PDB file of C-alpha atoms in Angstrom:
ATOM      1  CA  GLU A  52     -62.258  44.091 124.690  1.00 84.00           C
ATOM      2  CA  ASP A  53     -61.394  43.473 128.344  1.00 89.00           C
ATOM      3  CA  LYS A  54     -63.689  45.335 130.688  1.00 94.00           C
ATOM      4  CA  VAL A  55     -64.205  45.917 134.417  1.00 97.00           C
ATOM      5  CA  VAL A  56     -67.449  47.414 135.730  1.00 98.00           C
ATOM      6  CA  GLN A  57     -68.028  48.518 139.302  1.00 98.00           C
ATOM      7  CA  SER A  58     -71.304  49.231 141.008  1.00 98.00           C
ATOM      8  CA  PRO A  59     -72.662  51.308 142.487  1.00 98.00           C
ATOM      9  CA  LEU A  60     -70.695  54.315 141.257  1.00 97.00           C
ATOM     10  CA  SER A  61     -71.357  56.139 144.490  1.00 98.00           C
ATOM     11  CA  LEU A  62     -72.780  55.307 147.871  1.00 97.00           C
ATOM     12  CA  VAL A  63     -73.616  57.267 151.005  1.00 98.00           C
ATOM     13  CA  VAL A  64     -74.020  55.428 154.302  1.00 98.00           C
ATOM     14  CA  HIS A  65     -73.889  56.194 158.004  1.00 98.00           C
ATOM     15  CA  GLU A  66     -71.267  55.060 160.453  1.00 98.00           C
ATOM     16  CA  GLY A  67     -71.884  51.523 161.584  1.00 98.00           C
ATOM     17  CA  ASP A  68     -73.565  50.425 158.365  1.00 98.00           C
ATOM     18  CA  THR A  69     -72.327  47.474 156.307  1.00 98.00           C
ATOM     19  CA  VAL A  70     -71.626  48.063 152.621  1.00 98.00           C
ATOM     20  CA  THR A  71     -71.088  45.744 149.680  1.00 98.00           C
ATOM     21  CA  LEU A  72     -69.222  46.960 146.612  1.00 98.00           C
ATOM     22  CA  ASN A  73     -69.431  45.037 143.369  1.00 98.00           C
ATOM     23  CA  CYS A  74     -66.967  44.403 140.588  1.00 98.00           C
ATOM     24  CA  SER A  75     -67.774  42.412 137.455  1.00 98.00           C
ATOM     25  CA  TYR A  76     -65.310  41.709 134.675  1.00 97.00           C
ATOM     26  CA  GLU A  77     -64.939  40.401 131.169  1.00 95.00           C
ATOM     27  CA  VAL A  78     -61.333  39.428 130.650  1.00 92.00           C
ATOM     28  CA  THR A  79     -59.733  36.820 128.464  1.00 89.00           C
ATOM     29  CA  ASN A  80     -57.375  34.515 130.399  1.00 91.00           C
ATOM     30  CA  PHE A  81     -58.125  35.954 133.843  1.00 93.00           C
ATOM     31  CA  ARG A  82     -55.189  35.879 136.239  1.00 93.00           C
ATOM     32  CA  SER A  83     -56.005  37.990 139.299  1.00 93.00           C
ATOM     33  CA  LEU A  84     -58.313  40.642 140.702  1.00 95.00           C
ATOM     34  CA  LEU A  85     -57.106  43.428 142.970  1.00 96.00           C
ATOM     35  CA  TRP A  86     -58.911  45.892 145.219  1.00 97.00           C
ATOM     36  CA  TYR A  87     -57.534  49.318 146.098  1.00 97.00           C
ATOM     37  CA  LYS A  88     -58.655  52.220 148.291  1.00 98.00           C
ATOM     38  CA  GLN A  89     -57.880  55.703 146.988  1.00 97.00           C
ATOM     39  CA  GLU A  90     -58.318  58.630 149.359  1.00 94.00           C
ATOM     40  CA  LYS A  91     -56.272  61.435 147.875  1.00 83.00           C
ATOM     41  CA  LYS A  92     -53.478  60.321 145.633  1.00 82.00           C
ATOM     42  CA  ALA A  93     -51.963  56.869 145.951  1.00 89.00           C
ATOM     43  CA  PRO A  94     -54.296  53.894 145.606  1.00 95.00           C
ATOM     44  CA  THR A  95     -53.640  51.733 148.665  1.00 95.00           C
ATOM     45  CA  PHE A  96     -53.538  47.981 148.087  1.00 95.00           C
ATOM     46  CA  LEU A  97     -56.268  46.029 149.905  1.00 97.00           C
ATOM     47  CA  PHE A  98     -56.545  42.515 148.475  1.00 94.00           C
ATOM     48  CA  MET A  99     -55.480  40.323 145.601  1.00 95.00           C
ATOM     49  CA  LEU A 100     -57.682  37.359 144.681  1.00 95.00           C
ATOM     50  CA  THR A 101     -56.782  34.599 142.308  1.00 92.00           C
ATOM     51  CA  SER A 102     -58.834  31.602 143.407  1.00 80.00           C
ATOM     52  CA  SER A 103     -62.563  31.355 143.347  1.00 83.00           C
ATOM     53  CA  GLY A 104     -64.536  31.153 146.566  1.00 79.00           C
ATOM     54  CA  ILE A 105     -61.669  31.987 148.892  1.00 85.00           C
ATOM     55  CA  GLU A 106     -62.388  34.922 151.165  1.00 90.00           C
ATOM     56  CA  LYS A 107     -59.659  37.390 151.934  1.00 95.00           C
ATOM     57  CA  LYS A 108     -60.142  39.283 155.170  1.00 96.00           C
ATOM     58  CA  SER A 109     -58.448  42.164 156.904  1.00 96.00           C
ATOM     59  CA  GLY A 110     -60.177  43.611 159.932  1.00 97.00           C
ATOM     60  CA  ARG A 111     -63.562  44.945 158.875  1.00 98.00           C
ATOM     61  CA  LEU A 112     -62.869  44.439 155.170  1.00 98.00           C
ATOM     62  CA  SER A 113     -63.344  41.215 153.290  1.00 98.00           C
ATOM     63  CA  SER A 114     -63.520  40.186 149.669  1.00 97.00           C
ATOM     64  CA  ILE A 115     -64.487  37.134 147.683  1.00 96.00           C
ATOM     65  CA  LEU A 116     -64.093  36.161 144.049  1.00 96.00           C
ATOM     66  CA  ASP A 117     -66.480  34.151 141.882  1.00 94.00           C
ATOM     67  CA  LYS A 118     -64.583  33.068 138.755  1.00 90.00           C
ATOM     68  CA  LYS A 119     -67.566  31.239 137.325  1.00 91.00           C
ATOM     69  CA  GLU A 120     -69.863  34.258 137.455  1.00 91.00           C
ATOM     70  CA  LEU A 121     -66.976  36.695 136.799  1.00 95.00           C
ATOM     71  CA  PHE A 122     -67.395  39.023 139.741  1.00 95.00           C
ATOM     72  CA  SER A 123     -65.997  40.010 143.087  1.00 97.00           C
ATOM     73  CA  ILE A 124     -67.440  41.791 146.103  1.00 98.00           C
ATOM     74  CA  LEU A 125     -65.798  43.916 148.738  1.00 98.00           C
ATOM     75  CA  ASN A 126     -67.559  44.057 152.085  1.00 98.00           C
ATOM     76  CA  ILE A 127     -66.959  46.652 154.748  1.00 98.00           C
ATOM     77  CA  THR A 128     -68.652  46.096 158.093  1.00 98.00           C
ATOM     78  CA  ALA A 129     -69.182  48.647 160.865  1.00 98.00           C
ATOM     79  CA  THR A 130     -68.178  51.479 158.550  1.00 98.00           C
ATOM     80  CA  GLN A 131     -66.283  54.485 159.902  1.00 98.00           C
ATOM     81  CA  THR A 132     -65.805  57.971 158.455  1.00 97.00           C
ATOM     82  CA  GLY A 133     -62.225  56.974 157.668  1.00 97.00           C
ATOM     83  CA  ASP A 134     -63.578  54.441 155.169  1.00 98.00           C
ATOM     84  CA  SER A 135     -64.720  57.316 152.949  1.00 98.00           C
ATOM     85  CA  ALA A 136     -62.752  56.935 149.729  1.00 98.00           C
ATOM     86  CA  VAL A 137     -62.895  55.708 146.155  1.00 98.00           C
ATOM     87  CA  TYR A 138     -62.634  51.927 145.959  1.00 98.00           C
ATOM     88  CA  LEU A 139     -61.038  50.614 142.799  1.00 98.00           C
ATOM     89  CA  CYS A 140     -61.202  47.135 141.340  1.00 98.00           C
ATOM     90  CA  ALA A 141     -58.590  46.004 138.804  1.00 97.00           C
ATOM     91  CA  VAL A 142     -58.085  42.829 136.834  1.00 96.00           C
ATOM     92  CA  GLU A 143     -55.005  41.289 135.260  1.00 94.00           C
ATOM     93  CA  ALA A 144     -54.972  38.739 132.454  1.00 92.00           C
ATOM     94  CA  TYR A 145     -52.352  36.140 131.581  1.00 89.00           C
ATOM     95  CA  SER A 146     -52.506  37.404 128.005  1.00 85.00           C
ATOM     96  CA  ASN A 147     -51.585  40.901 129.163  1.00 85.00           C
ATOM     97  CA  THR A 148     -49.142  40.446 132.007  1.00 85.00           C
ATOM     98  CA  GLY A 149     -48.207  43.569 133.916  1.00 88.00           C
ATOM     99  CA  LYS A 150     -51.275  45.524 132.849  1.00 92.00           C
ATOM    100  CA  LEU A 151     -54.075  46.203 135.310  1.00 94.00           C
ATOM    101  CA  ILE A 152     -57.474  47.059 133.862  1.00 96.00           C
ATOM    102  CA  PHE A 153     -59.375  49.280 136.273  1.00 97.00           C
ATOM    103  CA  GLY A 154     -63.061  49.828 136.809  1.00 97.00           C
ATOM    104  CA  GLN A 155     -64.489  53.326 137.220  1.00 96.00           C
ATOM    105  CA  GLY A 156     -64.389  53.090 140.974  1.00 97.00           C
ATOM    106  CA  THR A 157     -67.054  53.333 143.682  1.00 98.00           C
ATOM    107  CA  THR A 158     -67.084  56.535 145.719  1.00 97.00           C
ATOM    108  CA  LEU A 159     -68.077  55.733 149.289  1.00 98.00           C
ATOM    109  CA  GLN A 160     -69.056  58.466 151.720  1.00 98.00           C
ATOM    110  CA  VAL A 161     -69.577  57.502 155.347  1.00 98.00           C
ATOM    111  CA  LYS A 162     -71.467  60.100 157.371  1.00 98.00           C
ATOM    112  CA  PRO A 163     -71.088  60.389 161.141  1.00 96.00           C
TER     113      PRO A 163
ATOM    114  CA  LYS B1144     -39.480  49.564 154.171  1.00 64.00           C
ATOM    115  CA  ALA B1145     -39.858  52.631 151.974  1.00 80.00           C
ATOM    116  CA  GLY B1146     -42.789  52.735 149.608  1.00 93.00           C
ATOM    117  CA  VAL B1147     -42.909  53.754 145.980  1.00 97.00           C
ATOM    118  CA  THR B1148     -41.510  57.250 145.531  1.00 97.00           C
ATOM    119  CA  GLN B1149     -42.503  59.534 142.698  1.00 98.00           C
ATOM    120  CA  THR B1150     -40.962  62.883 141.898  1.00 97.00           C
ATOM    121  CA  PRO B1151     -41.866  65.595 141.442  1.00 97.00           C
ATOM    122  CA  ARG B1152     -45.242  65.690 143.180  1.00 96.00           C
ATOM    123  CA  TYR B1153     -46.526  68.616 141.138  1.00 97.00           C
ATOM    124  CA  LEU B1154     -45.615  70.078 137.756  1.00 97.00           C
ATOM    125  CA  ILE B1155     -46.952  72.902 135.650  1.00 98.00           C
ATOM    126  CA  LYS B1156     -45.863  72.943 132.030  1.00 98.00           C
ATOM    127  CA  THR B1157     -46.767  74.835 128.895  1.00 98.00           C
ATOM    128  CA  ARG B1158     -48.183  73.244 125.750  1.00 98.00           C
ATOM    129  CA  GLY B1159     -45.426  72.010 123.476  1.00 98.00           C
ATOM    130  CA  GLN B1160     -42.920  71.439 126.259  1.00 98.00           C
ATOM    131  CA  GLN B1161     -41.709  68.061 127.387  1.00 98.00           C
ATOM    132  CA  VAL B1162     -41.626  66.567 130.864  1.00 98.00           C
ATOM    133  CA  THR B1163     -39.860  63.726 132.670  1.00 98.00           C
ATOM    134  CA  LEU B1164     -41.345  61.990 135.693  1.00 98.00           C
ATOM    135  CA  SER B1165     -39.449  59.668 137.998  1.00 98.00           C
ATOM    136  CA  CYS B1166     -40.448  56.583 139.958  1.00 98.00           C
ATOM    137  CA  SER B1167     -38.379  54.676 142.514  1.00 98.00           C
ATOM    138  CA  PRO B1168     -39.936  51.289 143.278  1.00 97.00           C
ATOM    139  CA  ILE B1169     -39.999  49.446 146.574  1.00 96.00           C
ATOM    140  CA  SER B1170     -36.624  47.883 147.274  1.00 95.00           C
ATOM    141  CA  GLY B1171     -36.431  44.470 145.641  1.00 94.00           C
ATOM    142  CA  HIS B1172     -39.260  45.142 143.216  1.00 94.00           C
ATOM    143  CA  ARG B1173     -38.275  44.740 139.590  1.00 95.00           C
ATOM    144  CA  SER B1174     -41.476  45.621 137.755  1.00 95.00           C
ATOM    145  CA  VAL B1175     -42.661  49.196 137.321  1.00 97.00           C
ATOM    146  CA  SER B1176     -45.903  50.163 135.598  1.00 96.00           C
ATOM    147  CA  TRP B1177     -47.209  53.607 134.763  1.00 98.00           C
ATOM    148  CA  TYR B1178     -50.826  54.780 134.733  1.00 98.00           C
ATOM    149  CA  GLN B1179     -52.610  57.977 133.809  1.00 98.00           C
ATOM    150  CA  GLN B1180     -55.598  58.966 135.921  1.00 97.00           C
ATOM    151  CA  THR B1181     -58.143  61.547 134.754  1.00 95.00           C
ATOM    152  CA  PRO B1182     -61.685  62.241 135.985  1.00 91.00           C
ATOM    153  CA  GLY B1183     -63.166  61.235 132.639  1.00 88.00           C
ATOM    154  CA  GLN B1184     -61.151  58.114 131.810  1.00 91.00           C
ATOM    155  CA  GLY B1185     -60.165  56.797 135.212  1.00 92.00           C
ATOM    156  CA  LEU B1186     -56.922  54.850 135.540  1.00 96.00           C
ATOM    157  CA  GLN B1187     -55.409  53.860 132.218  1.00 97.00           C
ATOM    158  CA  PHE B1188     -52.323  51.753 131.665  1.00 96.00           C
ATOM    159  CA  LEU B1189     -49.389  53.403 129.921  1.00 97.00           C
ATOM    160  CA  PHE B1190     -46.591  50.831 130.005  1.00 95.00           C
ATOM    161  CA  GLU B1191     -44.744  48.276 132.114  1.00 96.00           C
ATOM    162  CA  TYR B1192     -41.010  47.776 132.543  1.00 96.00           C
ATOM    163  CA  PHE B1193     -39.218  44.744 133.873  1.00 95.00           C
ATOM    164  CA  SER B1194     -35.458  44.173 133.866  1.00 93.00           C
ATOM    165  CA  GLU B1195     -34.892  47.404 131.939  1.00 95.00           C
ATOM    166  CA  THR B1196     -37.164  46.313 129.073  1.00 95.00           C
ATOM    167  CA  GLN B1197     -40.619  47.544 128.143  1.00 94.00           C
ATOM    168  CA  ARG B1198     -42.800  44.441 128.370  1.00 94.00           C
ATOM    169  CA  ASN B1199     -46.250  45.846 127.775  1.00 93.00           C
ATOM    170  CA  LYS B1200     -47.706  49.042 126.367  1.00 94.00           C
ATOM    171  CA  GLY B1201     -51.114  50.689 126.506  1.00 95.00           C
ATOM    172  CA  ASN B1202     -52.924  52.671 123.846  1.00 94.00           C
ATOM    173  CA  PHE B1203     -51.155  55.988 124.127  1.00 97.00           C
ATOM    174  CA  PRO B1204     -49.422  57.964 121.387  1.00 97.00           C
ATOM    175  CA  GLY B1205     -45.686  57.749 120.828  1.00 96.00           C
ATOM    176  CA  ARG B1206     -45.226  61.051 122.680  1.00 98.00           C
ATOM    177  CA  PHE B1207     -45.382  58.947 125.826  1.00 98.00           C
ATOM    178  CA  SER B1208     -42.217  56.960 126.441  1.00 97.00           C
ATOM    179  CA  GLY B1209     -40.312  55.539 129.331  1.00 97.00           C
ATOM    180  CA  ARG B1210     -37.298  53.631 130.448  1.00 97.00           C
ATOM    181  CA  GLN B1211     -36.034  51.626 133.364  1.00 98.00           C
ATOM    182  CA  PHE B1212     -32.561  51.627 134.839  1.00 97.00           C
ATOM    183  CA  SER B1213     -30.514  48.780 136.241  1.00 96.00           C
ATOM    184  CA  ASN B1214     -31.583  49.699 139.799  1.00 95.00           C
ATOM    185  CA  SER B1215     -35.241  49.333 138.690  1.00 96.00           C
ATOM    186  CA  ARG B1216     -35.929  53.062 138.915  1.00 98.00           C
ATOM    187  CA  SER B1217     -38.064  54.222 136.024  1.00 98.00           C
ATOM    188  CA  GLU B1218     -38.675  57.445 134.192  1.00 98.00           C
ATOM    189  CA  MET B1219     -41.557  58.465 132.012  1.00 98.00           C
ATOM    190  CA  ASN B1220     -41.290  61.149 129.366  1.00 98.00           C
ATOM    191  CA  VAL B1221     -44.034  63.052 127.594  1.00 98.00           C
ATOM    192  CA  SER B1222     -43.010  65.202 124.652  1.00 96.00           C
ATOM    193  CA  THR B1223     -44.926  67.968 122.906  1.00 97.00           C
ATOM    194  CA  LEU B1224     -47.355  68.352 125.783  1.00 98.00           C
ATOM    195  CA  GLU B1225     -51.040  68.909 125.068  1.00 98.00           C
ATOM    196  CA  LEU B1226     -53.719  70.280 127.366  1.00 97.00           C
ATOM    197  CA  GLY B1227     -55.279  66.827 127.498  1.00 97.00           C
ATOM    198  CA  ASP B1228     -52.133  65.409 129.088  1.00 98.00           C
ATOM    199  CA  SER B1229     -53.073  67.132 132.354  1.00 98.00           C
ATOM    200  CA  ALA B1230     -53.579  64.250 134.747  1.00 97.00           C
ATOM    201  CA  LEU B1231     -52.320  62.395 137.783  1.00 97.00           C
ATOM    202  CA  TYR B1232     -49.538  60.044 136.721  1.00 98.00           C
ATOM    203  CA  LEU B1233     -49.141  57.047 138.973  1.00 97.00           C
ATOM    204  CA  CYS B1234     -46.517  54.385 139.013  1.00 97.00           C
ATOM    205  CA  ALA B1235     -46.840  50.996 140.607  1.00 96.00           C
ATOM    206  CA  SER B1236     -44.137  48.538 141.557  1.00 96.00           C
ATOM    207  CA  SER B1237     -44.335  44.812 142.080  1.00 94.00           C
ATOM    208  CA  TRP B1238     -41.910  42.063 142.842  1.00 92.00           C
ATOM    209  CA  GLY B1239     -42.444  40.134 139.637  1.00 86.00           C
ATOM    210  CA  ARG B1240     -44.289  40.255 136.377  1.00 85.00           C
ATOM    211  CA  GLY B1241     -47.939  39.624 136.976  1.00 78.00           C
ATOM    212  CA  GLY B1242     -49.832  37.765 139.651  1.00 77.00           C
ATOM    213  CA  THR B1243     -48.234  39.722 142.446  1.00 85.00           C
ATOM    214  CA  GLU B1244     -49.462  42.677 144.474  1.00 90.00           C
ATOM    215  CA  ALA B1245     -48.806  46.053 142.859  1.00 93.00           C
ATOM    216  CA  PHE B1246     -48.158  49.051 145.132  1.00 95.00           C
ATOM    217  CA  PHE B1247     -48.673  52.608 143.981  1.00 96.00           C
ATOM    218  CA  GLY B1248     -46.747  55.792 144.591  1.00 96.00           C
ATOM    219  CA  GLN B1249     -48.313  59.135 145.509  1.00 96.00           C
ATOM    220  CA  GLY B1250     -48.340  60.239 141.906  1.00 97.00           C
ATOM    221  CA  THR B1251     -47.241  63.302 139.991  1.00 98.00           C
ATOM    222  CA  ARG B1252     -49.918  65.878 139.275  1.00 97.00           C
ATOM    223  CA  LEU B1253     -49.152  67.347 135.842  1.00 98.00           C
ATOM    224  CA  THR B1254     -50.950  70.478 134.706  1.00 98.00           C
ATOM    225  CA  VAL B1255     -50.466  71.662 131.125  1.00 98.00           C
ATOM    226  CA  VAL B1256     -51.411  75.283 130.456  1.00 97.00           C
TER     227      VAL B1256
END
């Protein structure tokens, strides 16, 4: 069965810290991996990764995918209180187009 | 460009009733997927529609159904509501089927009493 596992499940840091969130997956016919930030309701799209080793970057956030080892990381540098949210990782497979399989999420709390 | 719009935002229903939720995708997007989010199970896939046809379905009972219209707007229906159907229902739209970014709406919070 296809599976996505995120770690840690929760994390508390102070402003200015750097955090690394992990996402490992077991999916047949992997197609893409997506990262979302969910603060209250709507998960907000962050990145989509399809190729191994290519880093996607947006401001203080970056992400990389390792298709050989079946994981991705999301890095946030110089964290701010506004980064406090649940970060969700999702995977799509060619054999199951249109369906995203989500991990449990990592709850990040950034203290002032 | 307007985002994904879901209506209503909140609903309270009684067990046994039925409910219809609506999702308007981003203009130009043709794929709409529905997810159920609960504290215990996280985000779980319900179904995906593309060009007015259901293309993929998750492991939910037949009480959960949906449809998509020619303008790509989608509706989801839950019949014979149960307490366990209380959840945040999210829809996501994307330009094509698979391999493209999926953008979520604000969700509909359904409470069944």
